[in-house]
Amino acid sequence: MVFNSLPFVIFFVIVCGLMALTNGKRIQALLPWPVNSLRHVILLLASYVFYGWWNWKCCFLMLGLTAVAYVCAAAYEKDGKKLWVTLGVVMPLVILGIFKYFNFFVDSFCALFGIARAGSLNILLPVGISFYTFQSLSYTIDVYRGKIPAEKSFVNVALYIAFFPQLVAGPIVKAGEYIPQLYEDRNISLDNLQQGVQAFALGLFKKVVIADNISVFVDAVYDTPAAFHAVTVLLAVAAYSIQIYCDFSGYSDMAVGCAKCLGYDLPRNFNLPYISKNVTEFWKRWHISLSTWLMEYVYFPLGGNRKGTARRYLNLLLTMLIGGLWHGAAWTFVTWGGLHGLALCVHKMFLKATQGREKRDGFLVNSLCVLGTFGYVSFCLVFFRSGTFATALAVFRAIFTWQQGVIHLSSWAILGLGCVALATLAAALRSRKLGGPIDGFYPQVKLNTIPGLLVFFLFVGLTLGLAYTGENPFIYFQF
């Protein structure tokens, strides 16, 4: 079940209806327990139905990870033994390693030492396992650090890990961000529906209109890069940057919108990443929930910047290598993460070398920095998109040797670049008018007015009319 499907719309309307019923005073009067408990049970059951739609057997794996996190955190809080924390961290990582990385590590070991491999372990990769594993780790570690108390309610822990709007592709929500909301009176309201539906509609437009239409062009070029002219390949590289941004940020917008309809707030995952003037700023704007998770649970435990300059650079590089491996069990993903790690180290060196110097960067310098950062990010994404190093090298060869071939200037790729550029410009002008930093925002109209309804339904009609109707799953479902 995916967000851009009729079954999900029916499912979500049913869930919202059940949640809305709990607002009734008569129903609340009949309940032998607090109404919030009923709401949590409804959402938990809905989340397992949503996840089981792909494969019901995988629900037992998620339930097992939840039980590990719940038991280990409660046991640690009771007796203070770090053994429980170790188990709560190691066991989920072992499970993730078996399902996602077993074949990768075995194949890499055999290739390194020239050992013949008899066969591969045929294991189904549960959708979203990387996301809910990180959330189970967050809960255990946050209890250990004293940021939150261990939950007495198993339902609360299970709902935190399985909450369906962000279950399969994020945003990655830390326990301290979500669990406190379970103790507040959060439910369906007209104001929440108005905000949530519009955020969902914006995300849907990004996904089915921009990302999915661009994907046809990008897939064709990456399937046979040797057949296309260098200009076409270069456009495809830039177009993939737009595709993955609109695909993933579109999903995040829809997740935020669904959660808001139900009364819950999820953290924003993207903030105009392609206006970044350097890679450090890029990672503060791109996949924010992952970058903050890696910083808090990987970079800082490694020592952060507290153990000298050399160790700081090593920690940055290791963190980004782990981030690359988290995305997929392939050396192309590790290479992507490593290139970003190197760029972060170089930027930190540059800042240290220019420390204390007065900076007066004008419009031209800032524009060149933005273009340079976008170019580097797009360059790195070639490894992210390519299934093999051979494909990545073929793409680079086509560009840097100015390869001759078929010229195909995709109108959707150019339109996608234009849409993102215009949205960025609009946000920049708005931020300048308000006197603050450039910040993305969800455009909202008042749905209780006729002009607002006309604009909203015109946007929805435009989305449905321009939507790509082919089968094109969200990119981050594979992670």
Short mmCIF file of N, CA, C and O in Angstrom, two decimals, residues 324-442:
data_model
loop_
_atom_site.label_atom_id
_atom_site.label_comp_id
_atom_site.label_asym_id
_atom_site.label_seq_id
_atom_site.Cartn_x
_atom_site.Cartn_y
_atom_site.Cartn_z
N GLY A 324 26.24 6.03 4.06
CA GLY A 324 26.15 5.47 2.72
C GLY A 324 25.75 4.01 2.75
O GLY A 324 24.88 3.58 1.97
N LEU A 325 26.36 3.24 3.66
CA LEU A 325 26.03 1.82 3.77
C LEU A 325 24.60 1.62 4.24
O LEU A 325 23.95 0.66 3.85
N TRP A 326 24.10 2.52 5.09
CA TRP A 326 22.71 2.44 5.55
C TRP A 326 21.75 2.48 4.36
O TRP A 326 20.72 1.82 4.36
N HIS A 327 22.10 3.25 3.33
CA HIS A 327 21.21 3.40 2.20
C HIS A 327 21.11 2.12 1.36
O HIS A 327 20.07 1.87 0.76
N GLY A 328 22.14 1.36 1.31
CA GLY A 328 22.06 0.14 0.50
C GLY A 328 23.31 -0.71 0.62
O GLY A 328 24.40 -0.21 0.90
N ALA A 329 23.11 -2.02 0.42
CA ALA A 329 24.22 -2.96 0.54
C ALA A 329 24.96 -3.06 -0.78
O ALA A 329 24.87 -4.05 -1.52
N ALA A 330 25.71 -2.00 -1.11
CA ALA A 330 26.49 -1.98 -2.35
C ALA A 330 27.63 -0.98 -2.18
O ALA A 330 27.49 0.03 -1.47
N TRP A 331 28.73 -1.25 -2.85
CA TRP A 331 29.89 -0.35 -2.72
C TRP A 331 29.64 0.99 -3.39
O TRP A 331 30.30 1.98 -3.08
N THR A 332 28.67 1.05 -4.29
CA THR A 332 28.34 2.35 -4.90
C THR A 332 27.76 3.30 -3.85
O THR A 332 28.05 4.50 -3.85
N PHE A 333 26.95 2.77 -2.93
CA PHE A 333 26.41 3.60 -1.85
C PHE A 333 27.51 4.02 -0.87
O PHE A 333 27.52 5.14 -0.37
N VAL A 334 28.42 3.10 -0.59
CA VAL A 334 29.54 3.43 0.29
C VAL A 334 30.40 4.53 -0.34
O VAL A 334 30.85 5.46 0.35
N THR A 335 30.62 4.43 -1.64
CA THR A 335 31.39 5.46 -2.35
C THR A 335 30.68 6.81 -2.27
O THR A 335 31.32 7.84 -2.03
N TRP A 336 29.37 6.80 -2.47
CA TRP A 336 28.58 8.04 -2.34
C TRP A 336 28.75 8.66 -0.96
O TRP A 336 29.00 9.86 -0.84
N GLY A 337 28.64 7.84 0.07
CA GLY A 337 28.82 8.36 1.43
C GLY A 337 30.24 8.85 1.67
O GLY A 337 30.45 9.90 2.30
N GLY A 338 31.22 8.11 1.16
CA GLY A 338 32.61 8.52 1.33
C GLY A 338 32.93 9.84 0.66
O GLY A 338 33.67 10.67 1.20
N LEU A 339 32.39 10.07 -0.53
CA LEU A 339 32.62 11.33 -1.24
C LEU A 339 32.04 12.51 -0.45
O LEU A 339 32.63 13.59 -0.39
N HIS A 340 30.87 12.31 0.15
CA HIS A 340 30.29 13.37 0.98
C HIS A 340 31.12 13.58 2.24
O HIS A 340 31.29 14.72 2.71
N GLY A 341 31.63 12.48 2.81
CA GLY A 341 32.50 12.61 3.98
C GLY A 341 33.76 13.40 3.67
O GLY A 341 34.18 14.27 4.44
N LEU A 342 34.38 13.11 2.53
CA LEU A 342 35.58 13.86 2.12
C LEU A 342 35.26 15.33 1.90
O LEU A 342 36.04 16.21 2.30
N ALA A 343 34.11 15.62 1.30
CA ALA A 343 33.73 17.01 1.06
C ALA A 343 33.51 17.76 2.37
O ALA A 343 33.88 18.93 2.52
N LEU A 344 32.92 17.08 3.35
CA LEU A 344 32.72 17.70 4.67
C LEU A 344 34.06 18.01 5.33
O LEU A 344 34.23 19.08 5.92
N CYS A 345 35.00 17.08 5.21
CA CYS A 345 36.34 17.30 5.78
C CYS A 345 37.04 18.48 5.10
O CYS A 345 37.64 19.33 5.78
N VAL A 346 36.97 18.54 3.78
CA VAL A 346 37.60 19.64 3.04
C VAL A 346 36.99 20.97 3.44
O VAL A 346 37.69 21.97 3.63
N HIS A 347 35.67 21.00 3.59
CA HIS A 347 35.02 22.26 3.99
C HIS A 347 35.44 22.68 5.39
O HIS A 347 35.67 23.87 5.65
N LYS A 348 35.56 21.72 6.29
CA LYS A 348 36.01 22.05 7.65
C LYS A 348 37.44 22.58 7.62
O LYS A 348 37.78 23.52 8.36
N MET A 349 38.29 22.00 6.77
CA MET A 349 39.67 22.49 6.63
C MET A 349 39.68 23.92 6.09
O MET A 349 40.46 24.77 6.55
N PHE A 350 38.81 24.18 5.12
CA PHE A 350 38.73 25.52 4.54
C PHE A 350 38.28 26.54 5.58
O PHE A 350 38.84 27.65 5.66
N LEU A 351 37.30 26.19 6.38
CA LEU A 351 36.83 27.11 7.42
C LEU A 351 37.92 27.40 8.44
O LEU A 351 38.07 28.54 8.90
N LYS A 352 38.70 26.36 8.77
CA LYS A 352 39.78 26.56 9.73
C LYS A 352 40.87 27.45 9.15
O LYS A 352 41.44 28.31 9.84
N ALA A 353 41.18 27.26 7.86
CA ALA A 353 42.23 28.05 7.21
C ALA A 353 41.83 29.51 7.05
O ALA A 353 42.68 30.40 7.05
N THR A 354 40.53 29.78 6.90
CA THR A 354 40.06 31.16 6.68
C THR A 354 39.46 31.77 7.93
O THR A 354 38.82 32.82 7.87
N GLN A 355 39.65 31.11 9.05
CA GLN A 355 39.06 31.62 10.30
C GLN A 355 39.62 33.00 10.65
O GLN A 355 40.82 33.25 10.59
N GLY A 356 38.75 33.90 11.01
CA GLY A 356 39.17 35.24 11.40
C GLY A 356 39.24 36.24 10.26
O GLY A 356 39.37 37.44 10.48
N ARG A 357 39.15 35.75 9.02
CA ARG A 357 39.18 36.67 7.89
C ARG A 357 37.78 37.23 7.62
O ARG A 357 36.79 36.51 7.71
N GLU A 358 37.73 38.47 7.28
CA GLU A 358 36.46 39.11 6.99
C GLU A 358 35.93 38.60 5.65
O GLU A 358 36.65 38.56 4.66
N LYS A 359 34.66 38.22 5.65
CA LYS A 359 34.06 37.67 4.44
C LYS A 359 32.98 38.61 3.92
O LYS A 359 32.11 39.05 4.66
N ARG A 360 33.05 38.92 2.66
CA ARG A 360 32.04 39.75 2.02
C ARG A 360 31.60 39.10 0.71
O ARG A 360 31.88 39.57 -0.38
N ASP A 361 30.96 37.97 0.87
CA ASP A 361 30.52 37.24 -0.31
C ASP A 361 29.30 37.92 -0.92
O ASP A 361 28.26 38.07 -0.27
N GLY A 362 29.43 38.32 -2.16
CA GLY A 362 28.33 38.96 -2.86
C GLY A 362 27.44 37.97 -3.56
O GLY A 362 27.59 36.74 -3.43
N PHE A 363 26.52 38.48 -4.36
CA PHE A 363 25.55 37.64 -5.05
C PHE A 363 26.23 36.68 -6.00
O PHE A 363 25.88 35.49 -6.07
N LEU A 364 27.25 37.15 -6.74
CA LEU A 364 27.92 36.30 -7.72
C LEU A 364 28.64 35.14 -7.04
O LEU A 364 28.53 33.99 -7.48
N VAL A 365 29.37 35.43 -5.96
CA VAL A 365 30.11 34.38 -5.25
C VAL A 365 29.15 33.35 -4.66
O VAL A 365 29.35 32.13 -4.78
N ASN A 366 28.08 33.85 -4.03
CA ASN A 366 27.10 32.93 -3.44
C ASN A 366 26.44 32.07 -4.51
O ASN A 366 26.21 30.87 -4.30
N SER A 367 26.15 32.67 -5.66
CA SER A 367 25.52 31.91 -6.75
C SER A 367 26.45 30.82 -7.26
O SER A 367 26.02 29.68 -7.52
N LEU A 368 27.73 31.15 -7.40
CA LEU A 368 28.70 30.15 -7.85
C LEU A 368 28.85 29.02 -6.83
O LEU A 368 29.01 27.85 -7.20
N CYS A 369 28.79 29.38 -5.55
CA CYS A 369 28.88 28.37 -4.49
C CYS A 369 27.68 27.42 -4.55
O CYS A 369 27.83 26.20 -4.40
N VAL A 370 26.50 27.99 -4.77
CA VAL A 370 25.29 27.18 -4.86
C VAL A 370 25.38 26.24 -6.06
O VAL A 370 25.09 25.03 -5.96
N LEU A 371 25.79 26.76 -7.21
CA LEU A 371 25.92 25.94 -8.42
C LEU A 371 26.99 24.86 -8.24
O LEU A 371 26.82 23.72 -8.68
N GLY A 372 28.09 25.24 -7.60
CA GLY A 372 29.16 24.27 -7.36
C GLY A 372 28.72 23.15 -6.45
O GLY A 372 29.03 21.97 -6.69
N THR A 373 27.99 23.49 -5.39
CA THR A 373 27.50 22.47 -4.46
C THR A 373 26.50 21.56 -5.15
O THR A 373 26.55 20.33 -4.99
N PHE A 374 25.59 22.15 -5.94
CA PHE A 374 24.62 21.33 -6.67
C PHE A 374 25.33 20.40 -7.65
O PHE A 374 24.96 19.22 -7.79
N GLY A 375 26.37 20.92 -8.31
CA GLY A 375 27.13 20.09 -9.24
C GLY A 375 27.81 18.93 -8.54
O GLY A 375 27.79 17.79 -9.04
N TYR A 376 28.42 19.21 -7.38
CA TYR A 376 29.11 18.14 -6.65
C TYR A 376 28.12 17.09 -6.14
O TYR A 376 28.37 15.88 -6.25
N VAL A 377 26.99 17.55 -5.60
CA VAL A 377 25.97 16.63 -5.10
C VAL A 377 25.44 15.76 -6.24
O VAL A 377 25.26 14.54 -6.08
N SER A 378 25.22 16.37 -7.40
CA SER A 378 24.74 15.61 -8.56
C SER A 378 25.79 14.61 -9.03
O SER A 378 25.46 13.47 -9.42
N PHE A 379 27.05 15.02 -9.00
CA PHE A 379 28.16 14.13 -9.36
C PHE A 379 28.16 12.90 -8.45
O PHE A 379 28.28 11.75 -8.90
N CYS A 380 28.00 13.12 -7.14
CA CYS A 380 27.99 12.00 -6.19
C CYS A 380 26.78 11.10 -6.40
O CYS A 380 26.87 9.88 -6.23
N LEU A 381 25.65 11.69 -6.79
CA LEU A 381 24.44 10.91 -6.98
C LEU A 381 24.53 9.95 -8.16
O LEU A 381 23.70 9.04 -8.29
N VAL A 382 25.50 10.13 -9.03
CA VAL A 382 25.71 9.18 -10.12
C VAL A 382 25.99 7.80 -9.53
O VAL A 382 25.47 6.78 -10.00
N PHE A 383 26.82 7.75 -8.49
CA PHE A 383 27.10 6.47 -7.82
C PHE A 383 25.86 5.95 -7.11
O PHE A 383 25.61 4.74 -7.04
N PHE A 384 25.07 6.87 -6.53
CA PHE A 384 23.85 6.50 -5.82
C PHE A 384 22.85 5.87 -6.78
O PHE A 384 22.20 4.87 -6.45
N ARG A 385 22.72 6.44 -7.98
CA ARG A 385 21.72 5.97 -8.94
C ARG A 385 22.19 4.73 -9.71
O ARG A 385 21.39 3.84 -10.04
N SER A 386 23.48 4.63 -9.97
CA SER A 386 23.99 3.53 -10.79
C SER A 386 23.97 2.23 -10.00
O SER A 386 24.34 2.17 -8.83
N GLY A 387 23.57 1.18 -10.65
CA GLY A 387 23.57 -0.12 -9.98
C GLY A 387 24.96 -0.68 -9.80
O GLY A 387 25.21 -1.46 -8.88
N THR A 388 25.89 -0.29 -10.69
CA THR A 388 27.25 -0.81 -10.66
C THR A 388 28.24 0.33 -10.94
O THR A 388 27.87 1.38 -11.46
N PHE A 389 29.49 0.07 -10.63
CA PHE A 389 30.54 1.04 -10.96
C PHE A 389 30.69 1.18 -12.48
O PHE A 389 31.04 2.25 -12.97
N ALA A 390 30.41 0.10 -13.20
CA ALA A 390 30.52 0.15 -14.67
C ALA A 390 29.55 1.17 -15.24
O ALA A 390 29.91 1.95 -16.14
N THR A 391 28.33 1.21 -14.72
CA THR A 391 27.35 2.18 -15.19
C THR A 391 27.79 3.60 -14.83
O THR A 391 27.68 4.52 -15.66
N ALA A 392 28.27 3.77 -13.61
CA ALA A 392 28.73 5.10 -13.17
C ALA A 392 29.87 5.60 -14.05
O ALA A 392 29.88 6.76 -14.48
N LEU A 393 30.83 4.72 -14.34
CA LEU A 393 31.97 5.10 -15.18
C LEU A 393 31.52 5.42 -16.60
O LEU A 393 32.06 6.33 -17.24
N ALA A 394 30.52 4.70 -17.09
CA ALA A 394 30.00 4.97 -18.43
C ALA A 394 29.35 6.35 -18.49
O ALA A 394 29.48 7.07 -19.49
N VAL A 395 28.68 6.74 -17.42
CA VAL A 395 28.07 8.07 -17.35
C VAL A 395 29.15 9.15 -17.35
O VAL A 395 29.08 10.13 -18.11
N PHE A 396 30.16 8.96 -16.52
CA PHE A 396 31.24 9.95 -16.46
C PHE A 396 32.03 10.01 -17.78
O PHE A 396 32.43 11.09 -18.22
N ARG A 397 32.24 8.85 -18.39
CA ARG A 397 32.96 8.81 -19.66
C ARG A 397 32.19 9.59 -20.73
O ARG A 397 32.78 10.35 -21.51
N ALA A 398 30.89 9.43 -20.74
CA ALA A 398 30.07 10.13 -21.73
C ALA A 398 30.19 11.64 -21.57
O ALA A 398 30.25 12.39 -22.56
N ILE A 399 30.26 12.11 -20.32
CA ILE A 399 30.31 13.55 -20.06
C ILE A 399 31.70 14.12 -20.34
O ILE A 399 31.85 15.10 -21.08
N PHE A 400 32.71 13.49 -19.77
CA PHE A 400 34.06 14.08 -19.82
C PHE A 400 34.78 13.85 -21.15
O PHE A 400 35.78 14.52 -21.43
N THR A 401 34.30 12.92 -21.95
CA THR A 401 34.87 12.76 -23.30
C THR A 401 33.99 13.42 -24.36
O THR A 401 34.26 13.29 -25.54
N TRP A 402 32.98 14.13 -23.90
CA TRP A 402 32.01 14.80 -24.78
C TRP A 402 31.53 13.83 -25.86
O TRP A 402 31.64 14.06 -27.05
N GLN A 403 30.95 12.76 -25.37
CA GLN A 403 30.49 11.66 -26.22
C GLN A 403 29.42 12.12 -27.23
O GLN A 403 28.56 12.94 -26.91
N GLN A 404 29.49 11.60 -28.43
CA GLN A 404 28.48 11.86 -29.45
C GLN A 404 27.41 10.76 -29.37
O GLN A 404 27.71 9.62 -28.99
N GLY A 405 26.20 11.11 -29.74
CA GLY A 405 25.13 10.11 -29.68
C GLY A 405 23.77 10.77 -29.81
O GLY A 405 23.64 11.88 -30.33
N VAL A 406 22.77 10.08 -29.32
CA VAL A 406 21.39 10.56 -29.41
C VAL A 406 21.20 11.76 -28.49
O VAL A 406 21.57 11.73 -27.31
N ILE A 407 20.65 12.82 -29.04
CA ILE A 407 20.34 14.01 -28.24
C ILE A 407 18.86 13.98 -27.87
O ILE A 407 17.99 13.93 -28.74
N HIS A 408 18.60 13.97 -26.59
CA HIS A 408 17.22 13.92 -26.10
C HIS A 408 17.09 14.91 -24.95
O HIS A 408 17.45 14.59 -23.82
N LEU A 409 16.61 16.09 -25.22
CA LEU A 409 16.45 17.11 -24.18
C LEU A 409 15.03 16.99 -23.62
O LEU A 409 14.08 17.61 -24.10
N SER A 410 14.90 16.17 -22.60
CA SER A 410 13.59 15.87 -22.02
C SER A 410 12.90 17.13 -21.52
O SER A 410 13.45 17.88 -20.70
N SER A 411 11.69 17.35 -21.98
CA SER A 411 10.93 18.53 -21.53
C SER A 411 10.57 18.42 -20.07
O SER A 411 10.53 19.43 -19.35
N TRP A 412 10.32 17.19 -19.58
CA TRP A 412 9.97 17.03 -18.17
C TRP A 412 11.17 17.30 -17.27
O TRP A 412 11.02 17.83 -16.16
N ALA A 413 12.37 16.92 -17.73
CA ALA A 413 13.57 17.21 -16.94
C ALA A 413 13.78 18.71 -16.83
O ALA A 413 14.06 19.25 -15.75
N ILE A 414 13.64 19.41 -17.93
CA ILE A 414 13.81 20.87 -17.93
C ILE A 414 12.72 21.53 -17.09
O ILE A 414 12.98 22.45 -16.32
N LEU A 415 11.48 21.01 -17.21
CA LEU A 415 10.37 21.55 -16.42
C LEU A 415 10.60 21.32 -14.93
O LEU A 415 10.33 22.19 -14.10
N GLY A 416 11.11 20.13 -14.59
CA GLY A 416 11.39 19.84 -13.19
C GLY A 416 12.44 20.76 -12.61
O GLY A 416 12.30 21.26 -11.49
N LEU A 417 13.51 20.98 -13.36
CA LEU A 417 14.54 21.93 -12.92
C LEU A 417 13.95 23.32 -12.73
O LEU A 417 14.24 24.02 -11.75
N GLY A 418 13.08 23.71 -13.66
CA GLY A 418 12.45 25.03 -13.56
C GLY A 418 11.54 25.15 -12.36
O GLY A 418 11.53 26.18 -11.67
N CYS A 419 10.74 24.10 -12.07
CA CYS A 419 9.83 24.12 -10.93
C CYS A 419 10.59 24.27 -9.61
O CYS A 419 10.21 25.06 -8.74
N VAL A 420 11.66 23.50 -9.47
CA VAL A 420 12.44 23.57 -8.24
C VAL A 420 13.11 24.94 -8.12
O VAL A 420 13.17 25.54 -7.03
N ALA A 421 13.62 25.48 -9.24
CA ALA A 421 14.25 26.80 -9.22
C ALA A 421 13.24 27.88 -8.84
O ALA A 421 13.53 28.77 -8.02
N LEU A 422 12.02 27.82 -9.40
CA LEU A 422 11.00 28.82 -9.09
C LEU A 422 10.53 28.72 -7.63
O LEU A 422 10.33 29.74 -6.97
N ALA A 423 10.36 27.47 -7.13
CA ALA A 423 9.96 27.30 -5.74
C ALA A 423 11.02 27.84 -4.79
O ALA A 423 10.72 28.47 -3.77
N THR A 424 12.28 27.62 -5.15
CA THR A 424 13.39 28.13 -4.33
C THR A 424 13.41 29.65 -4.36
O THR A 424 13.61 30.30 -3.31
N LEU A 425 13.22 30.22 -5.53
CA LEU A 425 13.19 31.68 -5.65
C LEU A 425 12.04 32.28 -4.83
O LEU A 425 12.21 33.29 -4.14
N ALA A 426 10.87 31.63 -4.89
CA ALA A 426 9.72 32.12 -4.12
C ALA A 426 10.01 32.09 -2.63
O ALA A 426 9.69 33.04 -1.90
N ALA A 427 10.63 31.02 -2.16
CA ALA A 427 10.97 30.92 -0.74
C ALA A 427 12.02 31.95 -0.35
O ALA A 427 11.96 32.54 0.73
N ALA A 428 12.99 32.19 -1.26
CA ALA A 428 14.04 33.18 -0.98
C ALA A 428 13.45 34.58 -0.87
O ALA A 428 13.78 35.36 0.03
N LEU A 429 12.54 34.92 -1.79
CA LEU A 429 11.91 36.24 -1.76
C LEU A 429 11.04 36.41 -0.52
O LEU A 429 11.02 37.48 0.10
N ARG A 430 10.33 35.35 -0.16
CA ARG A 430 9.49 35.41 1.04
C ARG A 430 10.34 35.58 2.29
O ARG A 430 10.02 36.38 3.18
N SER A 431 11.44 34.83 2.37
CA SER A 431 12.31 34.93 3.54
C SER A 431 12.96 36.30 3.63
O SER A 431 13.13 36.86 4.72
N ARG A 432 13.33 36.86 2.47
CA ARG A 432 13.93 38.19 2.46
C ARG A 432 12.93 39.24 2.94
O ARG A 432 13.28 40.16 3.68
N LYS A 433 11.67 39.06 2.54
CA LYS A 433 10.62 40.00 2.95
C LYS A 433 10.39 39.93 4.45
O LYS A 433 10.15 40.95 5.12
N LEU A 434 10.47 38.71 5.00
CA LEU A 434 10.27 38.54 6.44
C LEU A 434 11.53 38.83 7.24
O LEU A 434 11.49 38.87 8.47
N GLY A 435 12.66 39.02 6.54
CA GLY A 435 13.90 39.37 7.22
C GLY A 435 14.60 38.21 7.90
O GLY A 435 15.44 38.42 8.79
N GLY A 436 14.31 36.98 7.51
CA GLY A 436 14.95 35.82 8.11
C GLY A 436 15.76 35.04 7.11
O GLY A 436 15.87 35.43 5.95
N PRO A 437 16.37 33.91 7.54
CA PRO A 437 17.14 33.07 6.61
C PRO A 437 16.22 32.41 5.60
O PRO A 437 15.01 32.27 5.82
N ILE A 438 16.78 32.00 4.47
CA ILE A 438 15.99 31.34 3.44
C ILE A 438 15.48 30.01 3.99
O ILE A 438 16.24 29.18 4.45
N ASP A 439 14.17 29.85 3.95
CA ASP A 439 13.55 28.72 4.60
C ASP A 439 12.39 28.22 3.75
O ASP A 439 11.61 29.02 3.23
N GLY A 440 12.30 26.92 3.57
CA GLY A 440 11.18 26.36 2.83
C GLY A 440 9.90 26.45 3.65
O GLY A 440 9.93 26.62 4.87
N PHE A 441 8.77 26.31 2.99
CA PHE A 441 7.51 26.41 3.70
C PHE A 441 6.44 25.67 2.92
O PHE A 441 6.58 25.42 1.73
N TYR A 442 5.36 25.31 3.62
CA TYR A 442 4.22 24.70 2.97
C TYR A 442 3.22 25.80 2.63
O TYR A 442 2.67 26.44 3.52
#
